[in-house]
Amino acid sequence: MNRKLTAALLIAAAVLTNVAFTALGSVFNYPDVLKEPVADVLAAFRDHQGAVTTWFTVLALSAALFAPIAIGVGRLSSSRAMRVAVPVGVAAAVVQVIGLARWPLLVPGFAADAASADPAVAAGGRDSFALAHLVLGNIIGETLGYLLTAAWTLLVLAALKSPAWFNLLGAASAILVLVGVLSPLDLPGVDLANFVGYVLWSLWLLAFAVRLLRRSGDRRDDPVLVDLAVDRGPGHAQ
């Protein structure tokens, strides 16, 4: 994968993520809606099911892009940190896709059951949604997603010889994203910190893409585009 394609994927992922997240906030009051009772969440889902499933599909697609992004970025350095970063980035993509895919694949069925006139079926739909939200959403998609995304970012920064501003933006965003693992504790400021982290992370992705595009023809002048023959980690051997 060449640098221009990697840059294009970075831009696409950042743009799609923010567009989809904004759209879901508009039509579904996401993510605040998730703090409502399960019955209310499912009712809101049914009211806008087409739009909600579409935008969650877009969000899942943007998460999936981080698998090829991790592979493309992995070619910028042969250091030990980057060799670890590649599978970590792919894993980050996988867990987030798993968490987000429940909305278009599973939630329509849960929402239909929850609207049933049969109390047992309705209760089963609500319970199934709550379980899927806990396991696929909170544990896999969010907690593991935050952890792996932050780890990938920090590993990439460790692998590349980058300017201070680039490292600072990436590290700050990674730390704030990682704060999201504390979200289940309902600590004040956690959700806001996580949100700010993802905004900064999107900016970091775009900055990364711009640097790749600007210097795609000359790797020698930009520390982000390290020549593989020079940037070899201490554990590298051939």
mmCIF file of C-alpha atoms in Angstrom:
data_model
loop_
_atom_site.group_PDB
_atom_site.id
_atom_site.type_symbol
_atom_site.label_atom_id
_atom_site.label_comp_id
_atom_site.label_asym_id
_atom_site.label_seq_id
_atom_site.Cartn_x
_atom_site.Cartn_y
_atom_site.Cartn_z
ATOM 1 C CA MET A 1 0.000 0.000 0.000
ATOM 2 C CA ASN A 2 1.487 3.371 -1.009
ATOM 3 C CA ARG A 3 1.513 6.518 1.088
ATOM 4 C CA LYS A 4 -1.121 8.330 -0.982
ATOM 5 C CA LEU A 5 -3.608 5.512 -0.452
ATOM 6 C CA THR A 6 -2.827 5.424 3.270
ATOM 7 C CA ALA A 7 -3.387 9.194 3.448
ATOM 8 C CA ALA A 8 -6.687 8.868 1.584
ATOM 9 C CA LEU A 9 -7.853 6.204 4.037
ATOM 10 C CA LEU A 10 -6.862 8.383 7.001
ATOM 11 C CA ILE A 11 -8.904 11.267 5.614
ATOM 12 C CA ALA A 12 -11.869 9.038 4.770
ATOM 13 C CA ALA A 13 -11.904 7.487 8.231
ATOM 14 C CA ALA A 14 -11.740 10.860 9.998
ATOM 15 C CA VAL A 15 -14.431 12.437 7.816
ATOM 16 C CA LEU A 16 -16.824 9.474 7.838
ATOM 17 C CA THR A 17 -16.532 9.066 11.592
ATOM 18 C CA ASN A 18 -17.361 12.686 12.317
ATOM 19 C CA VAL A 19 -20.149 12.945 9.742
ATOM 20 C CA ALA A 20 -21.809 9.756 10.990
ATOM 21 C CA PHE A 21 -21.416 10.728 14.649
ATOM 22 C CA THR A 22 -22.903 14.164 13.983
ATOM 23 C CA ALA A 23 -25.810 12.677 12.033
ATOM 24 C CA LEU A 24 -26.563 10.178 14.796
ATOM 25 C CA GLY A 25 -26.525 12.983 17.333
ATOM 26 C CA SER A 26 -29.071 14.830 15.225
ATOM 27 C CA VAL A 27 -31.522 12.031 14.441
ATOM 28 C CA PHE A 28 -31.018 9.772 17.478
ATOM 29 C CA ASN A 29 -29.538 12.031 20.186
ATOM 30 C CA TYR A 30 -26.570 9.663 20.246
ATOM 31 C CA PRO A 31 -24.722 8.964 22.521
ATOM 32 C CA ASP A 32 -26.847 10.681 25.212
ATOM 33 C CA VAL A 33 -29.839 8.533 24.275
ATOM 34 C CA LEU A 34 -28.035 5.504 25.708
ATOM 35 C CA LYS A 35 -28.473 6.931 29.199
ATOM 36 C CA GLU A 36 -32.253 6.627 28.839
ATOM 37 C CA PRO A 37 -34.255 3.528 29.900
ATOM 38 C CA VAL A 38 -33.910 0.642 27.444
ATOM 39 C CA ALA A 39 -37.550 0.896 26.367
ATOM 40 C CA ASP A 40 -37.059 4.564 25.462
ATOM 41 C CA VAL A 41 -33.854 3.836 23.545
ATOM 42 C CA LEU A 42 -35.589 1.174 21.473
ATOM 43 C CA ALA A 43 -38.617 3.413 20.881
ATOM 44 C CA ALA A 44 -36.326 6.192 19.622
ATOM 45 C CA PHE A 45 -34.566 3.634 17.423
ATOM 46 C CA ARG A 46 -37.865 2.511 15.869
ATOM 47 C CA ASP A 47 -38.854 6.130 15.182
ATOM 48 C CA HIS A 48 -35.771 6.677 13.020
ATOM 49 C CA GLN A 49 -34.695 3.119 12.234
ATOM 50 C CA GLY A 50 -33.671 3.669 8.617
ATOM 51 C CA ALA A 51 -31.463 6.668 9.337
ATOM 52 C CA VAL A 52 -30.007 5.213 12.524
ATOM 53 C CA THR A 53 -29.027 1.896 10.925
ATOM 54 C CA THR A 54 -27.579 3.686 7.904
ATOM 55 C CA TRP A 55 -25.376 5.983 9.951
ATOM 56 C CA PHE A 56 -24.227 3.200 12.276
ATOM 57 C CA THR A 57 -23.271 1.240 9.165
ATOM 58 C CA VAL A 58 -21.212 4.231 8.010
ATOM 59 C CA LEU A 59 -19.639 4.449 11.463
ATOM 60 C CA ALA A 60 -18.759 0.751 11.343
ATOM 61 C CA LEU A 61 -17.266 1.213 7.887
ATOM 62 C CA SER A 62 -15.104 4.075 9.141
ATOM 63 C CA ALA A 63 -13.897 1.842 11.976
ATOM 64 C CA ALA A 64 -13.134 -0.966 9.524
ATOM 65 C CA LEU A 65 -10.846 1.365 7.562
ATOM 66 C CA PHE A 66 -8.374 1.258 10.435
ATOM 67 C CA ALA A 67 -7.334 -2.259 9.508
ATOM 68 C CA PRO A 68 -5.815 -1.201 6.156
ATOM 69 C CA ILE A 69 -4.681 2.080 7.738
ATOM 70 C CA ALA A 70 -2.701 0.168 10.365
ATOM 71 C CA ILE A 71 -1.090 -1.896 7.612
ATOM 72 C CA GLY A 72 -0.299 1.162 5.495
ATOM 73 C CA VAL A 73 1.119 3.144 8.407
ATOM 74 C CA GLY A 74 3.112 0.064 9.388
ATOM 75 C CA ARG A 75 5.151 0.460 6.194
ATOM 76 C CA LEU A 76 6.494 3.815 7.347
ATOM 77 C CA SER A 77 8.850 2.196 9.835
ATOM 78 C CA SER A 78 10.380 -1.190 10.534
ATOM 79 C CA SER A 79 10.955 -0.476 14.228
ATOM 80 C CA ARG A 80 9.822 -2.869 16.929
ATOM 81 C CA ALA A 81 7.120 -0.448 18.082
ATOM 82 C CA MET A 82 5.610 -0.317 14.593
ATOM 83 C CA ARG A 83 5.664 -4.094 14.243
ATOM 84 C CA VAL A 84 3.536 -4.237 17.390
ATOM 85 C CA ALA A 85 1.369 -1.321 16.247
ATOM 86 C CA VAL A 86 0.127 -3.083 13.111
ATOM 87 C CA PRO A 87 -1.751 -5.969 14.823
ATOM 88 C CA VAL A 88 -2.908 -3.602 17.575
ATOM 89 C CA GLY A 89 -4.426 -1.281 14.966
ATOM 90 C CA VAL A 90 -6.104 -4.156 13.150
ATOM 91 C CA ALA A 91 -7.509 -5.406 16.461
ATOM 92 C CA ALA A 92 -8.819 -1.897 17.218
ATOM 93 C CA ALA A 93 -10.691 -1.948 13.929
ATOM 94 C CA VAL A 94 -12.147 -5.410 14.578
ATOM 95 C CA VAL A 95 -13.485 -4.729 18.071
ATOM 96 C CA GLN A 96 -15.055 -1.439 17.043
ATOM 97 C CA VAL A 97 -16.756 -3.002 14.030
ATOM 98 C CA ILE A 98 -18.115 -5.754 16.275
ATOM 99 C CA GLY A 99 -19.500 -3.202 18.700
ATOM 100 C CA LEU A 100 -21.063 -0.941 16.070
ATOM 101 C CA ALA A 101 -22.425 -3.703 13.833
ATOM 102 C CA ARG A 102 -24.973 -4.688 16.484
ATOM 103 C CA TRP A 103 -27.042 -1.629 15.570
ATOM 104 C CA PRO A 104 -27.842 -2.567 11.958
ATOM 105 C CA LEU A 105 -27.692 -6.348 12.522
ATOM 106 C CA LEU A 106 -29.233 -7.058 15.938
ATOM 107 C CA VAL A 107 -31.041 -4.009 17.278
ATOM 108 C CA PRO A 108 -33.835 -3.995 14.636
ATOM 109 C CA GLY A 109 -34.932 -7.403 15.910
ATOM 110 C CA PHE A 110 -34.679 -6.339 19.548
ATOM 111 C CA ALA A 111 -36.669 -3.181 18.826
ATOM 112 C CA ALA A 112 -39.401 -5.134 17.035
ATOM 113 C CA ASP A 113 -39.680 -7.602 19.913
ATOM 114 C CA ALA A 114 -39.773 -4.776 22.464
ATOM 115 C CA ALA A 115 -42.820 -3.335 20.676
ATOM 116 C CA SER A 116 -44.686 -6.642 20.832
ATOM 117 C CA ALA A 117 -48.069 -6.815 22.535
ATOM 118 C CA ASP A 118 -46.864 -9.977 24.262
ATOM 119 C CA PRO A 119 -45.227 -8.878 27.559
ATOM 120 C CA ALA A 120 -42.826 -11.822 27.553
ATOM 121 C CA VAL A 121 -41.622 -11.102 24.018
ATOM 122 C CA ALA A 122 -41.303 -7.391 24.799
ATOM 123 C CA ALA A 123 -39.304 -8.096 27.946
ATOM 124 C CA GLY A 124 -37.087 -10.516 26.022
ATOM 125 C CA GLY A 125 -36.355 -7.854 23.406
ATOM 126 C CA ARG A 126 -35.377 -5.323 26.056
ATOM 127 C CA ASP A 127 -33.216 -7.830 27.939
ATOM 128 C CA SER A 128 -31.460 -8.940 24.751
ATOM 129 C CA PHE A 129 -30.713 -5.348 23.826
ATOM 130 C CA ALA A 130 -29.315 -4.627 27.299
ATOM 131 C CA LEU A 131 -27.066 -7.708 27.143
ATOM 132 C CA ALA A 132 -25.807 -6.911 23.642
ATOM 133 C CA HIS A 133 -25.192 -3.322 24.651
ATOM 134 C CA LEU A 134 -23.147 -4.425 27.660
ATOM 135 C CA VAL A 135 -21.070 -7.138 25.969
ATOM 136 C CA LEU A 136 -20.757 -5.960 22.369
ATOM 137 C CA GLY A 137 -21.043 -2.243 23.068
ATOM 138 C CA ASN A 138 -19.524 -1.374 26.441
ATOM 139 C CA ILE A 139 -16.961 -4.163 26.839
ATOM 140 C CA ILE A 140 -15.846 -5.009 23.305
ATOM 141 C CA GLY A 141 -16.618 -1.958 21.194
ATOM 142 C CA GLU A 142 -15.932 0.787 23.704
ATOM 143 C CA THR A 143 -13.528 -0.422 26.407
ATOM 144 C CA LEU A 144 -11.339 -2.539 24.125
ATOM 145 C CA GLY A 145 -11.776 -0.001 21.334
ATOM 146 C CA TYR A 146 -10.534 2.878 23.489
ATOM 147 C CA LEU A 147 -7.627 0.816 24.826
ATOM 148 C CA LEU A 148 -6.446 -0.469 21.454
ATOM 149 C CA THR A 149 -6.935 2.848 19.642
ATOM 150 C CA ALA A 150 -4.882 4.697 22.248
ATOM 151 C CA ALA A 151 -2.217 1.985 22.232
ATOM 152 C CA TRP A 152 -1.952 2.068 18.416
ATOM 153 C CA THR A 153 -1.569 5.842 18.416
ATOM 154 C CA LEU A 154 1.158 5.834 21.070
ATOM 155 C CA LEU A 155 3.018 2.988 19.363
ATOM 156 C CA VAL A 156 2.950 4.843 16.040
ATOM 157 C CA LEU A 157 4.301 7.960 17.730
ATOM 158 C CA ALA A 158 7.057 5.904 19.345
ATOM 159 C CA ALA A 159 7.983 4.365 15.997
ATOM 160 C CA LEU A 160 8.145 7.563 13.940
ATOM 161 C CA LYS A 161 10.598 10.423 14.300
ATOM 162 C CA SER A 162 8.050 13.215 14.265
ATOM 163 C CA PRO A 163 7.941 16.923 15.181
ATOM 164 C CA ALA A 164 7.015 17.849 18.734
ATOM 165 C CA TRP A 165 3.611 19.305 17.785
ATOM 166 C CA PHE A 166 2.643 16.103 15.981
ATOM 167 C CA ASN A 167 3.681 13.956 18.947
ATOM 168 C CA LEU A 168 1.923 16.243 21.414
ATOM 169 C CA LEU A 169 -1.365 16.232 19.479
ATOM 170 C CA GLY A 170 -1.290 12.462 19.047
ATOM 171 C CA ALA A 171 -0.326 11.720 22.646
ATOM 172 C CA ALA A 172 -2.913 14.102 24.106
ATOM 173 C CA SER A 173 -5.663 12.604 21.957
ATOM 174 C CA ALA A 174 -4.633 9.046 22.862
ATOM 175 C CA ILE A 175 -4.657 9.768 26.591
ATOM 176 C CA LEU A 176 -8.073 11.425 26.432
ATOM 177 C CA VAL A 177 -9.479 8.569 24.337
ATOM 178 C CA LEU A 178 -8.096 6.113 26.888
ATOM 179 C CA VAL A 179 -9.957 7.955 29.666
ATOM 180 C CA GLY A 180 -13.106 6.513 28.092
ATOM 181 C CA VAL A 181 -12.428 3.140 29.731
ATOM 182 C CA LEU A 182 -13.592 4.801 32.975
ATOM 183 C CA SER A 183 -16.981 5.671 31.487
ATOM 184 C CA PRO A 184 -18.856 2.784 33.198
ATOM 185 C CA LEU A 185 -17.895 4.318 36.558
ATOM 186 C CA ASP A 186 -19.955 7.443 35.770
ATOM 187 C CA LEU A 187 -17.157 9.736 36.920
ATOM 188 C CA PRO A 188 -17.716 13.423 36.139
ATOM 189 C CA GLY A 189 -15.899 14.709 33.071
ATOM 190 C CA VAL A 190 -15.006 11.290 31.650
ATOM 191 C CA ASP A 191 -17.410 11.387 28.704
ATOM 192 C CA LEU A 192 -16.406 14.952 27.838
ATOM 193 C CA ALA A 193 -12.711 14.079 28.001
ATOM 194 C CA ASN A 194 -13.291 11.090 25.726
ATOM 195 C CA PHE A 195 -15.250 13.232 23.261
ATOM 196 C CA VAL A 196 -12.510 15.876 23.173
ATOM 197 C CA GLY A 197 -9.977 13.075 22.730
ATOM 198 C CA TYR A 198 -11.716 11.806 19.604
ATOM 199 C CA VAL A 199 -11.980 15.324 18.179
ATOM 200 C CA LEU A 200 -8.236 15.816 18.686
ATOM 201 C CA TRP A 201 -7.552 12.332 17.337
ATOM 202 C CA SER A 202 -9.498 13.155 14.157
ATOM 203 C CA LEU A 203 -7.366 16.266 13.740
ATOM 204 C CA TRP A 204 -4.242 14.172 14.279
ATOM 205 C CA LEU A 205 -5.359 11.715 11.594
ATOM 206 C CA LEU A 206 -5.954 14.565 9.160
ATOM 207 C CA ALA A 207 -2.574 16.108 10.001
ATOM 208 C CA PHE A 208 -0.963 12.710 9.473
ATOM 209 C CA ALA A 209 -2.636 12.415 6.064
ATOM 210 C CA VAL A 210 -1.593 15.909 5.000
ATOM 211 C CA ARG A 211 2.024 15.230 5.923
ATOM 212 C CA LEU A 212 1.978 11.993 3.955
ATOM 213 C CA LEU A 213 0.516 13.703 0.903
ATOM 214 C CA ARG A 214 2.847 16.699 1.027
ATOM 215 C CA ARG A 215 5.963 14.594 1.316
ATOM 216 C CA SER A 216 4.975 11.500 -0.642
ATOM 217 C CA GLY A 217 7.576 12.381 -3.250
ATOM 218 C CA ASP A 218 10.448 13.000 -0.845
ATOM 219 C CA ARG A 219 10.803 10.823 2.227
ATOM 220 C CA ARG A 220 14.125 12.346 3.272
ATOM 221 C CA ASP A 221 12.814 15.734 4.372
ATOM 222 C CA ASP A 222 9.968 14.718 6.651
ATOM 223 C CA PRO A 223 10.564 12.819 9.905
ATOM 224 C CA VAL A 224 7.132 11.213 9.621
ATOM 225 C CA LEU A 225 8.219 9.561 6.373
ATOM 226 C CA VAL A 226 11.274 7.730 7.599
ATOM 227 C CA ASP A 227 13.241 5.703 5.089
ATOM 228 C CA LEU A 228 13.024 2.051 6.049
ATOM 229 C CA ALA A 229 16.735 1.682 5.464
ATOM 230 C CA VAL A 230 17.444 4.229 8.201
ATOM 231 C CA ASP A 231 14.675 3.707 10.752
ATOM 232 C CA ARG A 232 15.469 0.261 12.074
ATOM 233 C CA GLY A 233 14.670 -0.542 15.673
ATOM 234 C CA PRO A 234 17.287 -2.090 17.956
ATOM 235 C CA GLY A 235 15.667 -5.494 17.621
ATOM 236 C CA HIS A 236 15.631 -5.499 13.830
ATOM 237 C CA ALA A 237 17.696 -8.130 12.058
ATOM 238 C CA GLN A 238 17.711 -9.550 8.564
#
